[in-house]
mmCIF file of C-alpha atoms in Angstrom:
data_model
loop_
_atom_site.group_PDB
_atom_site.id
_atom_site.type_symbol
_atom_site.label_atom_id
_atom_site.label_comp_id
_atom_site.label_asym_id
_atom_site.label_seq_id
_atom_site.Cartn_x
_atom_site.Cartn_y
_atom_site.Cartn_z
ATOM 1 C CA MET A 1 0.000 0.000 0.000
ATOM 2 C CA GLN A 2 2.778 2.425 0.956
ATOM 3 C CA ILE A 3 4.762 1.931 -2.238
ATOM 4 C CA ALA A 4 1.632 2.604 -4.311
ATOM 5 C CA ASP A 5 1.020 5.818 -2.394
ATOM 6 C CA ASN A 6 4.645 6.913 -2.729
ATOM 7 C CA ILE A 7 4.828 6.216 -6.454
ATOM 8 C CA PHE A 8 1.498 7.880 -7.212
ATOM 9 C CA ARG A 9 2.760 11.073 -5.541
ATOM 10 C CA GLU A 10 5.225 11.276 -8.438
ATOM 11 C CA PHE A 11 2.202 11.671 -10.729
ATOM 12 C CA SER A 12 -0.080 13.878 -8.638
ATOM 13 C CA ASP A 13 0.177 16.263 -5.706
ATOM 14 C CA ILE A 14 -3.421 15.502 -4.706
ATOM 15 C CA THR A 15 -3.787 13.053 -1.817
ATOM 16 C CA PRO A 16 -5.770 9.942 -2.874
ATOM 17 C CA LYS A 17 -8.965 9.306 -0.928
ATOM 18 C CA ASN A 18 -8.599 5.552 -1.367
ATOM 19 C CA ILE A 19 -5.992 3.031 -2.575
ATOM 20 C CA SER A 20 -6.853 -0.622 -3.241
ATOM 21 C CA ILE A 21 -4.221 -3.214 -4.139
ATOM 22 C CA LEU A 22 -5.728 -5.401 -6.876
ATOM 23 C CA ARG A 23 -2.664 -7.535 -7.506
ATOM 24 C CA ASN A 24 0.704 -7.951 -5.828
ATOM 25 C CA GLU A 25 2.201 -11.140 -7.265
ATOM 26 C CA GLY A 26 4.666 -10.780 -10.118
ATOM 27 C CA ARG A 27 3.295 -7.339 -10.908
ATOM 28 C CA LEU A 28 1.636 -4.624 -8.842
ATOM 29 C CA ILE A 29 -1.748 -3.179 -9.753
ATOM 30 C CA ALA A 30 -3.387 -0.581 -7.524
ATOM 31 C CA LYS A 31 -6.693 1.217 -7.966
ATOM 32 C CA ILE A 32 -6.352 4.814 -6.813
ATOM 33 C CA GLU A 33 -9.307 7.137 -6.304
ATOM 34 C CA VAL A 34 -8.628 10.868 -6.512
ATOM 35 C CA ASP A 35 -11.558 13.261 -6.277
ATOM 36 C CA GLU A 36 -13.990 12.004 -8.950
ATOM 37 C CA ASN A 37 -11.341 10.195 -10.986
ATOM 38 C CA VAL A 38 -9.989 6.645 -10.840
ATOM 39 C CA TYR A 39 -6.418 5.742 -11.763
ATOM 40 C CA PHE A 40 -4.634 2.411 -12.096
ATOM 41 C CA LEU A 41 -1.014 2.269 -10.990
ATOM 42 C CA LYS A 42 0.802 -0.649 -12.610
ATOM 43 C CA GLY A 43 4.236 -1.928 -11.699
ATOM 44 C CA GLU A 44 5.811 -4.290 -14.231
ATOM 45 C CA ARG A 45 9.153 -6.074 -14.346
ATOM 46 C CA GLN A 46 9.902 -4.725 -17.786
ATOM 47 C CA THR A 47 12.690 -2.885 -19.536
ATOM 48 C CA ASN A 48 12.800 0.816 -20.312
ATOM 49 C CA GLU A 49 12.839 -0.107 -24.004
ATOM 50 C CA PHE A 50 9.573 -2.031 -23.673
ATOM 51 C CA ILE A 51 7.778 0.861 -21.955
ATOM 52 C CA GLU A 52 9.135 3.356 -24.478
ATOM 53 C CA THR A 53 7.781 1.141 -27.260
ATOM 54 C CA VAL A 54 4.381 0.987 -25.538
ATOM 55 C CA ILE A 55 4.330 4.784 -25.420
ATOM 56 C CA SER A 56 5.171 5.054 -29.142
ATOM 57 C CA PHE A 57 2.614 2.368 -30.006
ATOM 58 C CA VAL A 58 -0.218 3.975 -28.023
ATOM 59 C CA THR A 59 0.556 7.426 -29.420
ATOM 60 C CA ALA A 60 0.449 6.133 -32.996
ATOM 61 C CA MET A 61 -2.829 4.318 -32.398
ATOM 62 C CA ASN A 62 -4.433 7.360 -30.752
ATOM 63 C CA GLU A 63 -3.478 9.490 -33.755
ATOM 64 C CA LYS A 64 -5.530 7.127 -35.925
ATOM 65 C CA GLY A 65 -8.578 7.262 -33.656
ATOM 66 C CA ILE A 66 -8.066 3.981 -31.801
ATOM 67 C CA PRO A 67 -8.876 4.602 -28.108
ATOM 68 C CA PHE A 68 -5.915 3.023 -26.341
ATOM 69 C CA THR A 69 -5.503 4.530 -22.880
ATOM 70 C CA ARG A 70 -2.565 6.927 -22.705
ATOM 71 C CA LEU A 71 -0.024 6.647 -19.923
ATOM 72 C CA GLU A 72 -0.259 9.582 -17.516
ATOM 73 C CA LYS A 73 2.752 11.833 -17.009
ATOM 74 C CA THR A 74 4.546 12.479 -13.739
ATOM 75 C CA ILE A 75 4.676 15.955 -12.273
ATOM 76 C CA ASP A 76 8.127 16.229 -13.889
ATOM 77 C CA GLY A 77 6.770 15.238 -17.300
ATOM 78 C CA HIS A 78 7.875 11.589 -17.482
ATOM 79 C CA GLN A 79 5.549 8.684 -18.336
ATOM 80 C CA TYR A 80 6.984 6.080 -15.994
ATOM 81 C CA VAL A 81 8.883 5.751 -12.736
ATOM 82 C CA GLU A 82 11.531 3.144 -11.887
ATOM 83 C CA ALA A 83 11.546 1.853 -8.305
ATOM 84 C CA SER A 84 12.057 -1.406 -6.383
ATOM 85 C CA GLY A 85 12.841 -3.378 -9.534
ATOM 86 C CA PHE A 86 9.618 -2.312 -11.248
ATOM 87 C CA ILE A 87 8.679 0.208 -13.896
ATOM 88 C CA PHE A 88 5.519 1.999 -12.779
ATOM 89 C CA THR A 89 2.969 3.590 -15.075
ATOM 90 C CA VAL A 90 -0.418 5.181 -14.428
ATOM 91 C CA GLU A 91 -3.557 4.878 -16.543
ATOM 92 C CA LYS A 92 -6.634 7.033 -15.944
ATOM 93 C CA LYS A 93 -9.961 5.207 -16.147
ATOM 94 C CA SER A 94 -11.923 6.496 -19.107
ATOM 95 C CA VAL A 95 -15.647 6.902 -19.585
ATOM 96 C CA GLY A 96 -17.559 3.739 -20.389
ATOM 97 C CA GLU A 97 -18.635 0.547 -18.699
ATOM 98 C CA GLU A 98 -17.283 -2.969 -18.410
ATOM 99 C CA VAL A 99 -19.334 -5.592 -20.238
ATOM 100 C CA GLU A 100 -19.849 -9.153 -19.036
ATOM 101 C CA ARG A 101 -22.206 -10.366 -21.783
ATOM 102 C CA LEU A 102 -21.607 -9.293 -25.360
ATOM 103 C CA ARG A 103 -24.141 -8.151 -27.918
ATOM 104 C CA PHE A 104 -23.932 -7.871 -31.710
ATOM 105 C CA SER A 105 -22.685 -4.281 -31.443
ATOM 106 C CA HIS A 106 -19.807 -5.228 -29.130
ATOM 107 C CA ILE A 107 -18.517 -8.010 -31.379
ATOM 108 C CA ASN A 108 -18.845 -5.799 -34.440
ATOM 109 C CA ASP A 109 -16.869 -2.949 -32.887
ATOM 110 C CA ILE A 110 -14.156 -5.209 -31.462
ATOM 111 C CA GLY A 111 -13.659 -6.702 -34.926
ATOM 112 C CA LYS A 112 -13.537 -3.252 -36.483
ATOM 113 C CA MET A 113 -11.040 -1.911 -33.943
ATOM 114 C CA LEU A 114 -8.793 -4.955 -34.200
ATOM 115 C CA GLY A 115 -8.720 -4.536 -37.971
ATOM 116 C CA LYS A 116 -7.830 -0.877 -37.507
ATOM 117 C CA GLN A 117 -5.081 -1.750 -35.024
ATOM 118 C CA HIS A 118 -3.493 -4.196 -37.445
ATOM 119 C CA ALA A 119 -3.820 -1.809 -40.404
ATOM 120 C CA VAL A 120 -2.030 0.922 -38.448
ATOM 121 C CA SER A 121 0.518 -1.523 -37.055
ATOM 122 C CA GLU A 122 1.570 -2.489 -40.589
ATOM 123 C CA THR A 123 2.680 1.108 -41.187
ATOM 124 C CA LEU A 124 4.684 1.542 -37.978
ATOM 125 C CA ASP A 125 8.430 1.471 -37.593
ATOM 126 C CA VAL A 126 7.973 0.039 -34.098
ATOM 127 C CA CYS A 127 8.968 -3.371 -32.788
ATOM 128 C CA PHE A 128 8.623 -4.796 -29.272
ATOM 129 C CA GLY A 129 11.139 -7.544 -29.901
ATOM 130 C CA THR A 130 9.019 -9.960 -27.875
ATOM 131 C CA ALA A 131 6.211 -12.349 -28.788
ATOM 132 C CA THR A 132 2.688 -12.534 -27.330
ATOM 133 C CA SER A 133 0.617 -15.168 -25.552
ATOM 134 C CA TRP A 134 -1.117 -15.905 -28.886
ATOM 135 C CA SER A 135 2.131 -17.115 -30.436
ATOM 136 C CA ILE A 136 2.525 -20.582 -31.900
ATOM 137 C CA PHE A 137 5.525 -22.514 -33.243
ATOM 138 C CA GLY A 138 7.678 -21.440 -30.296
ATOM 139 C CA GLY A 139 8.770 -24.964 -29.438
ATOM 140 C CA ASN A 140 7.628 -25.049 -25.787
ATOM 141 C CA GLU A 141 11.149 -25.309 -24.403
ATOM 142 C CA THR A 142 10.208 -22.756 -21.731
ATOM 143 C CA ASP A 143 7.108 -20.913 -20.491
ATOM 144 C CA ALA A 144 8.432 -17.606 -21.845
ATOM 145 C CA LEU A 145 6.370 -15.707 -24.405
ATOM 146 C CA GLY A 146 7.660 -16.729 -27.805
ATOM 147 C CA ASP A 147 8.621 -20.223 -26.654
ATOM 148 C CA TYR A 148 5.263 -21.053 -25.101
ATOM 149 C CA ASP A 149 2.772 -22.560 -27.561
ATOM 150 C CA GLU A 150 -0.542 -23.102 -25.803
ATOM 151 C CA ASN A 151 -2.185 -24.605 -28.870
ATOM 152 C CA GLU A 152 0.356 -27.403 -29.162
ATOM 153 C CA LEU A 153 0.223 -28.109 -25.426
ATOM 154 C CA SER A 154 -3.579 -28.338 -25.531
ATOM 155 C CA PHE A 155 -3.398 -30.762 -28.453
ATOM 156 C CA LYS A 156 -0.924 -32.977 -26.604
ATOM 157 C CA LYS A 157 -3.059 -32.919 -23.462
ATOM 158 C CA PHE A 158 -6.104 -33.943 -25.486
ATOM 159 C CA MET A 159 -4.209 -36.774 -27.177
ATOM 160 C CA GLN A 160 -2.930 -38.194 -23.880
ATOM 161 C CA ASP A 161 -6.482 -39.064 -22.875
ATOM 162 C CA ALA A 162 -8.030 -39.597 -26.302
ATOM 163 C CA GLU A 163 -5.451 -42.220 -27.297
ATOM 164 C CA LYS A 164 -6.595 -44.382 -24.378
ATOM 165 C CA LEU A 165 -9.982 -44.823 -26.058
ATOM 166 C CA SER A 166 -9.229 -48.038 -27.926
ATOM 167 C CA GLU A 167 -12.748 -48.252 -29.340
ATOM 168 C CA LEU A 168 -12.205 -44.866 -31.038
ATOM 169 C CA SER A 169 -8.602 -45.376 -32.126
ATOM 170 C CA VAL A 170 -9.349 -44.839 -35.823
ATOM 171 C CA GLU A 171 -11.146 -41.548 -35.183
ATOM 172 C CA VAL A 172 -8.420 -40.334 -32.807
ATOM 173 C CA GLU A 173 -5.729 -41.126 -35.371
ATOM 174 C CA LEU A 174 -7.634 -39.125 -37.985
ATOM 175 C CA ILE A 175 -7.742 -36.142 -35.613
ATOM 176 C CA LYS A 176 -4.032 -36.427 -34.921
ATOM 177 C CA ASN A 177 -3.097 -36.624 -38.594
ATOM 178 C CA SER A 178 -5.403 -33.759 -39.568
ATOM 179 C CA TYR A 179 -3.982 -31.493 -36.872
ATOM 180 C CA LEU A 180 -0.354 -32.279 -37.681
ATOM 181 C CA VAL A 181 -0.846 -31.801 -41.422
ATOM 182 C CA LYS A 182 -2.439 -28.393 -40.870
ATOM 183 C CA ARG A 183 0.315 -27.370 -38.437
ATOM 184 C CA GLU A 184 2.952 -28.395 -40.945
ATOM 185 C CA ARG A 185 1.352 -26.385 -43.750
ATOM 186 C CA LEU A 186 1.143 -23.344 -41.499
ATOM 187 C CA SER A 187 4.730 -23.660 -40.282
ATOM 188 C CA THR A 188 6.111 -23.454 -43.820
ATOM 189 C CA VAL A 189 4.618 -19.983 -44.409
ATOM 190 C CA TRP A 190 4.332 -18.591 -40.871
ATOM 191 C CA GLU A 191 7.325 -16.257 -41.034
ATOM 192 C CA THR A 192 6.073 -14.743 -44.297
ATOM 193 C CA LEU A 193 2.617 -13.741 -43.011
ATOM 194 C CA PRO A 194 1.994 -10.060 -42.143
ATOM 195 C CA SER A 195 2.929 -9.255 -38.552
ATOM 196 C CA GLY A 196 3.677 -6.308 -36.312
ATOM 197 C CA PRO A 197 3.282 -4.754 -32.856
ATOM 198 C CA ILE A 198 -0.020 -5.384 -31.065
ATOM 199 C CA GLN A 199 -1.544 -4.706 -27.644
ATOM 200 C CA GLY A 200 -1.557 -8.462 -27.065
ATOM 201 C CA ASP A 201 -4.838 -9.058 -25.230
ATOM 202 C CA PHE A 202 -7.570 -7.450 -27.341
ATOM 203 C CA CYS A 203 -10.501 -8.833 -25.365
ATOM 204 C CA PRO A 204 -13.571 -7.310 -23.630
ATOM 205 C CA TYR A 205 -12.063 -7.557 -20.138
ATOM 206 C CA ASN A 206 -9.479 -4.973 -21.244
ATOM 207 C CA MET A 207 -12.072 -2.588 -22.664
ATOM 208 C CA LEU A 208 -14.812 -0.161 -21.710
ATOM 209 C CA PHE A 209 -17.904 0.391 -23.835
ATOM 210 C CA SER A 210 -20.566 3.032 -24.443
ATOM 211 C CA GLN A 211 -24.258 2.233 -24.110
ATOM 212 C CA ASP A 212 -24.523 1.638 -27.861
ATOM 213 C CA GLY A 213 -21.740 -0.955 -27.826
ATOM 214 C CA LYS A 214 -18.833 1.175 -29.053
ATOM 215 C CA ILE A 215 -15.387 0.784 -27.502
ATOM 216 C CA THR A 216 -14.487 3.871 -25.476
ATOM 217 C CA SER A 217 -11.210 2.622 -24.028
ATOM 218 C CA ILE A 218 -8.659 -0.182 -24.483
ATOM 219 C CA TYR A 219 -6.074 -0.723 -21.771
ATOM 220 C CA ASP A 220 -3.389 -2.988 -20.289
ATOM 221 C CA TYR A 221 -0.131 -3.442 -22.198
ATOM 222 C CA ASN A 222 1.788 -5.907 -20.034
ATOM 223 C CA ILE A 223 1.774 -8.628 -22.715
ATOM 224 C CA ALA A 224 2.074 -6.386 -25.761
ATOM 225 C CA GLY A 225 4.400 -7.762 -28.408
ATOM 226 C CA ASP A 226 4.923 -8.629 -32.048
ATOM 227 C CA GLU A 227 2.479 -11.077 -33.598
ATOM 228 C CA VAL A 228 1.180 -12.529 -36.857
ATOM 229 C CA PHE A 229 -1.995 -10.518 -37.421
ATOM 230 C CA LEU A 230 -4.076 -13.439 -38.678
ATOM 231 C CA ASN A 231 -3.208 -15.423 -35.561
ATOM 232 C CA GLU A 232 -4.543 -12.759 -33.204
ATOM 233 C CA CYS A 233 -7.534 -12.082 -35.452
ATOM 234 C CA ILE A 234 -8.702 -15.699 -35.456
ATOM 235 C CA GLY A 235 -7.816 -16.199 -31.787
ATOM 236 C CA VAL A 236 -9.919 -13.225 -30.689
ATOM 237 C CA GLY A 237 -12.747 -14.168 -33.050
ATOM 238 C CA VAL A 238 -12.951 -17.733 -31.722
ATOM 239 C CA PHE A 239 -12.934 -16.488 -28.133
ATOM 240 C CA LEU A 240 -15.733 -13.977 -28.722
ATOM 241 C CA ALA A 241 -17.908 -16.299 -30.809
ATOM 242 C CA TRP A 242 -17.601 -19.594 -28.937
ATOM 243 C CA HIS A 243 -16.301 -18.835 -25.459
ATOM 244 C CA HIS A 244 -17.696 -15.505 -24.246
ATOM 245 C CA PRO A 245 -21.183 -14.999 -22.719
ATOM 246 C CA TYR A 246 -23.539 -13.472 -25.266
ATOM 247 C CA ILE A 247 -26.994 -11.887 -25.405
ATOM 248 C CA GLY A 248 -28.754 -12.350 -28.726
ATOM 249 C CA ALA A 249 -30.196 -14.826 -31.186
ATOM 250 C CA GLU A 250 -27.061 -15.195 -33.318
ATOM 251 C CA THR A 251 -25.355 -18.599 -33.339
ATOM 252 C CA GLU A 252 -21.658 -19.016 -32.608
ATOM 253 C CA VAL A 253 -20.886 -19.262 -36.324
ATOM 254 C CA GLU A 254 -22.909 -16.124 -37.062
ATOM 255 C CA ARG A 255 -21.038 -14.256 -34.321
ATOM 256 C CA PHE A 256 -17.738 -15.315 -35.869
ATOM 257 C CA TYR A 257 -18.841 -13.992 -39.274
ATOM 258 C CA ILE A 258 -19.940 -10.708 -37.668
ATOM 259 C CA PHE A 259 -16.478 -10.313 -36.172
ATOM 260 C CA MET A 260 -14.603 -11.262 -39.346
ATOM 261 C CA ASN A 261 -16.687 -9.062 -41.627
ATOM 262 C CA ALA A 262 -16.090 -6.080 -39.334
ATOM 263 C CA TYR A 263 -12.354 -6.805 -39.233
ATOM 264 C CA MET A 264 -12.051 -7.090 -43.018
ATOM 265 C CA GLN A 265 -13.830 -3.773 -43.548
ATOM 266 C CA GLU A 266 -10.773 -2.168 -41.958
ATOM 267 C CA ARG A 267 -8.084 -4.594 -43.103
ATOM 268 C CA PRO A 268 -8.802 -7.126 -45.882
ATOM 269 C CA PHE A 269 -6.763 -10.310 -45.728
ATOM 270 C CA THR A 270 -3.832 -10.760 -48.082
ATOM 271 C CA GLU A 271 -3.796 -13.651 -50.543
ATOM 272 C CA ALA A 272 -1.311 -15.475 -48.307
ATOM 273 C CA GLU A 273 -3.535 -15.040 -45.246
ATOM 274 C CA SER A 274 -6.622 -16.235 -47.104
ATOM 275 C CA ALA A 275 -4.759 -19.348 -48.236
ATOM 276 C CA VAL A 276 -4.078 -20.513 -44.666
ATOM 277 C CA PHE A 277 -7.167 -19.093 -42.950
ATOM 278 C CA ASP A 278 -9.089 -22.362 -42.652
ATOM 279 C CA ASP A 279 -6.089 -24.351 -41.397
ATOM 280 C CA LEU A 280 -5.365 -21.819 -38.661
ATOM 281 C CA LEU A 281 -9.014 -21.484 -37.670
ATOM 282 C CA ALA A 282 -9.305 -25.272 -37.415
ATOM 283 C CA ILE A 283 -6.395 -25.837 -35.043
ATOM 284 C CA ILE A 284 -7.178 -22.796 -32.887
ATOM 285 C CA ARG A 285 -10.856 -23.610 -32.492
ATOM 286 C CA ALA A 286 -10.411 -27.363 -32.019
ATOM 287 C CA PHE A 287 -7.689 -27.038 -29.404
ATOM 288 C CA ARG A 288 -8.384 -23.830 -27.540
ATOM 289 C CA TYR A 289 -7.246 -24.548 -23.975
ATOM 290 C CA ASP A 290 -10.575 -24.057 -22.155
ATOM 291 C CA ARG A 291 -12.398 -26.269 -24.643
ATOM 292 C CA VAL A 292 -9.754 -28.983 -24.191
ATOM 293 C CA GLU A 293 -9.865 -28.695 -20.398
ATOM 294 C CA GLU A 294 -13.604 -29.388 -20.453
ATOM 295 C CA ILE A 295 -13.320 -32.287 -22.894
ATOM 296 C CA VAL A 296 -10.446 -33.967 -21.051
ATOM 297 C CA GLN A 297 -12.404 -33.832 -17.802
ATOM 298 C CA LEU A 298 -15.438 -35.440 -19.465
ATOM 299 C CA LEU A 299 -13.297 -38.107 -21.141
ATOM 300 C CA ARG A 300 -11.779 -39.003 -17.785
ATOM 301 C CA GLU A 301 -15.270 -39.343 -16.365
ATOM 302 C CA GLY A 302 -16.280 -41.567 -19.282
ATOM 303 C CA LYS A 303 -18.927 -39.140 -20.502
ATOM 304 C CA ASP A 304 -19.829 -38.640 -24.171
ATOM 305 C CA ALA A 305 -16.392 -39.672 -25.445
ATOM 306 C CA GLN A 306 -17.656 -40.536 -28.917
ATOM 307 C CA ARG A 307 -19.519 -37.240 -29.297
ATOM 308 C CA PHE A 308 -16.510 -35.129 -28.340
ATOM 309 C CA ILE A 309 -14.115 -37.054 -30.556
ATOM 310 C CA LYS A 310 -16.510 -36.621 -33.473
ATOM 311 C CA GLU A 311 -16.886 -32.919 -32.703
ATOM 312 C CA ALA A 312 -13.116 -32.377 -32.646
ATOM 313 C CA PHE A 313 -12.767 -34.048 -36.037
ATOM 314 C CA GLU A 314 -15.637 -32.028 -37.529
ATOM 315 C CA ILE A 315 -14.090 -28.768 -36.321
ATOM 316 C CA LEU A 316 -10.793 -29.689 -37.951
ATOM 317 C CA GLN A 317 -12.595 -30.257 -41.274
ATOM 318 C CA TRP A 318 -14.871 -27.194 -41.129
ATOM 319 C CA ARG A 319 -14.246 -24.457 -43.684
ATOM 320 C CA CYS A 320 -15.272 -20.900 -42.947
ATOM 321 C CA ARG A 321 -15.378 -19.553 -46.487
#
């Protein structure tokens, strides 16, 4: 509590009326209330170069009308403070509300803004030099961003239990072969696909919205990095369409199309991206970690094994366009 108070005094000479520590493991996040405003003090174990890149990235995005939250300046005019092994920044809470259940308008605007972010990113001479949590083909030698490949780990976890189902061995082998073939095709072109700096976690829990479903603020840059645009695009789309609470009559597939159509209005896919779209969608959707966690638990309980194996295979064969 004391360190949060001390650091915030570098940014404001007004005494906070309340300080709440939201997180204090690995990184520090404090909610600070000052008069009618709310600020978030964030302490990260990052380099000066990373924070400077965040500042350049946010500035460039703001200039193009994308509402990333700016980092507040200290009384002396700096945008971060170094102390106790952390780099501290402050973000002011913007107008807008958090959303727990999405509507059509939310998905549409998230798709549009992600397309805008990627379109702007392609023009920037900015590089974080680090990967993101979306990354694949890292090798999984460590848990570090860039090495960590959640998709591959989820596939292996699924196979550990699925391969024990002797009565479904043919179906499981088909799933395995389909996944590996798609991964191999993707790996041969991955480094040639458009990529650039991104915020890294472009999801509703890092956003505020207006009453009509428009994004008013995007925040949190602790896992910003460089990423293949198509990878983040499909990853976010799958999460919003199949894994996020929703209010409306649209099916999961319809939600995915809403998102993709909005994205492509701002940034159409290249020929190379279109060529690998279905392969990437298949492996991301089939082996998203929370889907696999649920299936593995049910397989271990002996529930609906055949249905889930069939579903995994069908997802791997499904074509979006």
